[in-house]
Amino acid sequence: MITQEQLASLARQPVFSTDGVKIGDVVGVLLDDTTGKAEWARVRAVPPGPGEVFVPLREAVHAGDRVEVPFPVAAVEAAARVDVQGREVLSVADEERLSACFGLDGLREQMNAERGTGWSEMDRIAGIRSGTDGHEESRTRLRPLREDGA
């Protein structure tokens, strides 16, 4: 798990898969808006990679001068490409689609069990349910990590 103290040093860090392959470099980090925990990294893949990809950080570790994610490079390459269309963060629908690609299908329910996370706050306060109220493309529980590490 990436600690709060390590957040500021994630920018431009290389990201490696479980099979030891460099995926690319961190160009952005998305945090849970409520807890401040690192949830997703936007990674610029090394050529001939897939361009920019989002990789889950929930189980990642910051090991010295690199980030190690618990996925093989094939899983990252096969994950859905998300065009954030000028937004800094993933929408609810984007995050759910990516979570499914990485086999994190129960992530929302798991996080709702953790009191005080962005999902539980959104679900309790706004009543967001996937596909039921039409806000999934515009709502998010995430915020970008700022340059000052906050």
PDB file of C-alpha atoms in Angstrom:
ATOM      1  CA  MET A   1       0.000   0.000   0.000  1.00  0.00           C
ATOM      2  CA  ILE A   2       1.198   3.478  -0.826  1.00  0.00           C
ATOM      3  CA  THR A   3       1.350   5.698   2.249  1.00  0.00           C
ATOM      4  CA  GLN A   4       0.370   9.346   2.525  1.00  0.00           C
ATOM      5  CA  GLU A   5       4.034  10.241   2.972  1.00  0.00           C
ATOM      6  CA  GLN A   6       4.943   8.588  -0.351  1.00  0.00           C
ATOM      7  CA  LEU A   7       2.308  10.406  -2.446  1.00  0.00           C
ATOM      8  CA  ALA A   8       4.411  13.460  -3.290  1.00  0.00           C
ATOM      9  CA  SER A   9       7.227  11.294  -4.655  1.00  0.00           C
ATOM     10  CA  LEU A  10       5.067   9.276  -7.087  1.00  0.00           C
ATOM     11  CA  ALA A  11       5.240  11.750  -9.977  1.00  0.00           C
ATOM     12  CA  ARG A  12       7.415  10.483 -12.823  1.00  0.00           C
ATOM     13  CA  GLN A  13       8.222   7.266 -10.940  1.00  0.00           C
ATOM     14  CA  PRO A  14       8.537   4.170 -13.154  1.00  0.00           C
ATOM     15  CA  VAL A  15       5.741   1.609 -12.810  1.00  0.00           C
ATOM     16  CA  PHE A  16       6.530  -2.101 -12.975  1.00  0.00           C
ATOM     17  CA  SER A  17       4.245  -5.107 -13.368  1.00  0.00           C
ATOM     18  CA  THR A  18       4.354  -8.297 -11.275  1.00  0.00           C
ATOM     19  CA  ASP A  19       6.380  -9.916 -14.037  1.00  0.00           C
ATOM     20  CA  GLY A  20       9.085  -7.242 -13.718  1.00  0.00           C
ATOM     21  CA  VAL A  21       8.265  -5.369 -16.930  1.00  0.00           C
ATOM     22  CA  LYS A  22       8.328  -1.569 -16.927  1.00  0.00           C
ATOM     23  CA  ILE A  23       4.867  -0.342 -17.907  1.00  0.00           C
ATOM     24  CA  GLY A  24       5.729   3.347 -18.016  1.00  0.00           C
ATOM     25  CA  ASP A  25       5.996   6.412 -15.786  1.00  0.00           C
ATOM     26  CA  VAL A  26       3.432   7.989 -13.466  1.00  0.00           C
ATOM     27  CA  VAL A  27       2.031  11.206 -14.955  1.00  0.00           C
ATOM     28  CA  GLY A  28      -0.823  11.618 -12.499  1.00  0.00           C
ATOM     29  CA  VAL A  29      -2.337  10.141  -9.356  1.00  0.00           C
ATOM     30  CA  LEU A  30      -6.018  10.063  -8.432  1.00  0.00           C
ATOM     31  CA  LEU A  31      -6.960  10.055  -4.764  1.00  0.00           C
ATOM     32  CA  ASP A  32     -10.128   9.049  -2.951  1.00  0.00           C
ATOM     33  CA  ASP A  33     -11.691  12.446  -2.256  1.00  0.00           C
ATOM     34  CA  THR A  34     -12.670  11.484   1.285  1.00  0.00           C
ATOM     35  CA  THR A  35      -9.745   9.408   2.580  1.00  0.00           C
ATOM     36  CA  GLY A  36      -6.933  10.875   0.472  1.00  0.00           C
ATOM     37  CA  LYS A  37      -5.665   7.374  -0.363  1.00  0.00           C
ATOM     38  CA  ALA A  38      -4.058   6.746  -3.748  1.00  0.00           C
ATOM     39  CA  GLU A  39      -6.525   4.872  -5.975  1.00  0.00           C
ATOM     40  CA  TRP A  40      -5.353   5.161  -9.608  1.00  0.00           C
ATOM     41  CA  ALA A  41      -2.193   6.145 -11.448  1.00  0.00           C
ATOM     42  CA  ARG A  42      -2.243   7.601 -14.909  1.00  0.00           C
ATOM     43  CA  VAL A  43       0.771   6.034 -16.578  1.00  0.00           C
ATOM     44  CA  ARG A  44       2.445   7.021 -19.829  1.00  0.00           C
ATOM     45  CA  ALA A  45       3.448   3.655 -21.219  1.00  0.00           C
ATOM     46  CA  VAL A  46       6.870   3.071 -22.715  1.00  0.00           C
ATOM     47  CA  PRO A  47       6.928   2.450 -26.467  1.00  0.00           C
ATOM     48  CA  PRO A  48       5.656   0.265 -28.016  1.00  0.00           C
ATOM     49  CA  GLY A  49       3.102   0.294 -25.181  1.00  0.00           C
ATOM     50  CA  PRO A  50      -0.535   1.327 -25.334  1.00  0.00           C
ATOM     51  CA  GLY A  51      -0.047   5.067 -24.706  1.00  0.00           C
ATOM     52  CA  GLU A  52      -1.558   6.358 -21.458  1.00  0.00           C
ATOM     53  CA  VAL A  53      -3.276   3.878 -19.177  1.00  0.00           C
ATOM     54  CA  PHE A  54      -4.855   3.959 -15.737  1.00  0.00           C
ATOM     55  CA  VAL A  55      -3.578   1.403 -13.231  1.00  0.00           C
ATOM     56  CA  PRO A  56      -5.150   0.691  -9.810  1.00  0.00           C
ATOM     57  CA  LEU A  57      -2.976   1.642  -6.838  1.00  0.00           C
ATOM     58  CA  ARG A  58      -4.965   0.045  -3.995  1.00  0.00           C
ATOM     59  CA  GLU A  59      -2.554  -2.882  -3.686  1.00  0.00           C
ATOM     60  CA  ALA A  60       0.489  -1.228  -5.266  1.00  0.00           C
ATOM     61  CA  VAL A  61       3.687  -0.551  -3.355  1.00  0.00           C
ATOM     62  CA  HIS A  62       6.221   2.241  -3.660  1.00  0.00           C
ATOM     63  CA  ALA A  63       9.506   0.360  -3.497  1.00  0.00           C
ATOM     64  CA  GLY A  64      12.412   2.782  -3.413  1.00  0.00           C
ATOM     65  CA  ASP A  65      12.505   4.466  -6.791  1.00  0.00           C
ATOM     66  CA  ARG A  66       9.606   2.636  -8.443  1.00  0.00           C
ATOM     67  CA  VAL A  67       5.952   1.706  -8.126  1.00  0.00           C
ATOM     68  CA  GLU A  68       5.061  -1.978  -8.311  1.00  0.00           C
ATOM     69  CA  VAL A  69       1.493  -2.910  -9.249  1.00  0.00           C
ATOM     70  CA  PRO A  70       0.006  -6.364  -8.618  1.00  0.00           C
ATOM     71  CA  PHE A  71      -0.852  -7.038 -12.259  1.00  0.00           C
ATOM     72  CA  PRO A  72       1.066  -8.622 -15.135  1.00  0.00           C
ATOM     73  CA  VAL A  73       1.898  -6.339 -18.052  1.00  0.00           C
ATOM     74  CA  ALA A  74      -0.588  -8.273 -20.228  1.00  0.00           C
ATOM     75  CA  ALA A  75      -3.457  -7.243 -17.921  1.00  0.00           C
ATOM     76  CA  VAL A  76      -2.451  -3.590 -18.144  1.00  0.00           C
ATOM     77  CA  GLU A  77      -2.180  -3.740 -21.925  1.00  0.00           C
ATOM     78  CA  ALA A  78      -5.579  -5.468 -22.175  1.00  0.00           C
ATOM     79  CA  ALA A  79      -7.361  -2.986 -19.890  1.00  0.00           C
ATOM     80  CA  ALA A  80      -9.887  -0.621 -21.398  1.00  0.00           C
ATOM     81  CA  ARG A  81      -8.557   2.671 -22.685  1.00  0.00           C
ATOM     82  CA  VAL A  82     -10.272   5.615 -21.090  1.00  0.00           C
ATOM     83  CA  ASP A  83     -10.476   8.987 -22.771  1.00  0.00           C
ATOM     84  CA  VAL A  84     -11.057  11.415 -19.921  1.00  0.00           C
ATOM     85  CA  GLN A  85     -11.950  14.103 -22.484  1.00  0.00           C
ATOM     86  CA  GLY A  86     -10.054  16.937 -20.854  1.00  0.00           C
ATOM     87  CA  ARG A  87     -11.134  16.007 -17.326  1.00  0.00           C
ATOM     88  CA  GLU A  88      -8.505  15.412 -14.653  1.00  0.00           C
ATOM     89  CA  VAL A  89     -10.314  12.444 -13.114  1.00  0.00           C
ATOM     90  CA  LEU A  90     -12.191   9.280 -14.001  1.00  0.00           C
ATOM     91  CA  SER A  91     -15.970   9.341 -13.966  1.00  0.00           C
ATOM     92  CA  VAL A  92     -17.916   6.719 -11.996  1.00  0.00           C
ATOM     93  CA  ALA A  93     -18.543   4.788 -15.215  1.00  0.00           C
ATOM     94  CA  ASP A  94     -14.862   4.993 -16.252  1.00  0.00           C
ATOM     95  CA  GLU A  95     -13.722   3.697 -12.883  1.00  0.00           C
ATOM     96  CA  GLU A  96     -16.203   0.848 -12.860  1.00  0.00           C
ATOM     97  CA  ARG A  97     -15.198  -0.193 -16.391  1.00  0.00           C
ATOM     98  CA  LEU A  98     -11.499  -0.152 -15.482  1.00  0.00           C
ATOM     99  CA  SER A  99     -12.127  -1.981 -12.210  1.00  0.00           C
ATOM    100  CA  ALA A 100     -13.798  -4.784 -14.138  1.00  0.00           C
ATOM    101  CA  CYS A 101     -10.816  -5.001 -16.521  1.00  0.00           C
ATOM    102  CA  PHE A 102      -8.487  -5.541 -13.568  1.00  0.00           C
ATOM    103  CA  GLY A 103     -10.787  -8.057 -11.887  1.00  0.00           C
ATOM    104  CA  LEU A 104     -11.811  -5.616  -9.168  1.00  0.00           C
ATOM    105  CA  ASP A 105     -15.534  -6.186  -9.690  1.00  0.00           C
ATOM    106  CA  GLY A 106     -16.407  -6.001  -5.991  1.00  0.00           C
ATOM    107  CA  LEU A 107     -14.334  -2.867  -5.369  1.00  0.00           C
ATOM    108  CA  ARG A 108     -17.308  -0.557  -4.861  1.00  0.00           C
ATOM    109  CA  GLU A 109     -18.946  -2.905  -2.359  1.00  0.00           C
ATOM    110  CA  GLN A 110     -15.627  -3.498  -0.582  1.00  0.00           C
ATOM    111  CA  MET A 111     -15.062   0.239  -0.297  1.00  0.00           C
ATOM    112  CA  ASN A 112     -18.605   0.853   0.903  1.00  0.00           C
ATOM    113  CA  ALA A 113     -17.834  -1.525   3.749  1.00  0.00           C
ATOM    114  CA  GLU A 114     -14.907   0.752   4.659  1.00  0.00           C
ATOM    115  CA  ARG A 115     -16.697   3.649   6.293  1.00  0.00           C
ATOM    116  CA  GLY A 116     -15.608   7.083   5.151  1.00  0.00           C
ATOM    117  CA  THR A 117     -14.431   6.264   1.629  1.00  0.00           C
ATOM    118  CA  GLY A 118     -15.502   8.272  -1.389  1.00  0.00           C
ATOM    119  CA  TRP A 119     -17.754   5.506  -2.694  1.00  0.00           C
ATOM    120  CA  SER A 120     -19.598   5.092   0.584  1.00  0.00           C
ATOM    121  CA  GLU A 121     -19.999   8.859   0.854  1.00  0.00           C
ATOM    122  CA  MET A 122     -21.304   9.100  -2.711  1.00  0.00           C
ATOM    123  CA  ASP A 123     -23.629   6.147  -2.353  1.00  0.00           C
ATOM    124  CA  ARG A 124     -25.000   7.269   0.980  1.00  0.00           C
ATOM    125  CA  ILE A 125     -25.340  10.984   0.185  1.00  0.00           C
ATOM    126  CA  ALA A 126     -26.128  11.063  -3.515  1.00  0.00           C
ATOM    127  CA  GLY A 127     -27.748   7.671  -3.969  1.00  0.00           C
ATOM    128  CA  ILE A 128     -25.587   6.944  -7.011  1.00  0.00           C
ATOM    129  CA  ARG A 129     -26.280   3.489  -8.377  1.00  0.00           C
ATOM    130  CA  SER A 130     -24.714   2.417 -11.630  1.00  0.00           C
ATOM    131  CA  GLY A 131     -27.132   2.863 -14.498  1.00  0.00           C
ATOM    132  CA  THR A 132     -30.033   4.169 -12.421  1.00  0.00           C
ATOM    133  CA  ASP A 133     -29.842   7.931 -12.308  1.00  0.00           C
ATOM    134  CA  GLY A 134     -27.791   9.039 -15.294  1.00  0.00           C
ATOM    135  CA  HIS A 135     -24.970  10.763 -13.391  1.00  0.00           C
ATOM    136  CA  GLU A 136     -22.319   8.071 -13.812  1.00  0.00           C
ATOM    137  CA  GLU A 137     -20.487   9.933 -16.575  1.00  0.00           C
ATOM    138  CA  SER A 138     -20.266  13.216 -14.686  1.00  0.00           C
ATOM    139  CA  ARG A 139     -19.880  12.169 -11.023  1.00  0.00           C
ATOM    140  CA  THR A 140     -16.669  11.006  -9.415  1.00  0.00           C
ATOM    141  CA  ARG A 141     -15.300  10.131  -6.010  1.00  0.00           C
ATOM    142  CA  LEU A 142     -11.762  10.970  -7.071  1.00  0.00           C
ATOM    143  CA  ARG A 143      -9.560  14.045  -7.101  1.00  0.00           C
ATOM    144  CA  PRO A 144      -6.145  14.588  -8.677  1.00  0.00           C
ATOM    145  CA  LEU A 145      -3.005  14.719  -6.544  1.00  0.00           C
ATOM    146  CA  ARG A 146      -1.727  18.273  -6.711  1.00  0.00           C
ATOM    147  CA  GLU A 147       1.908  19.200  -7.306  1.00  0.00           C
ATOM    148  CA  ASP A 148       2.359  20.001  -3.602  1.00  0.00           C
ATOM    149  CA  GLY A 149       1.346  16.430  -2.686  1.00  0.00           C
ATOM    150  CA  ALA A 150      -2.091  17.300  -1.313  1.00  0.00           C
TER     151      ALA A 150
END
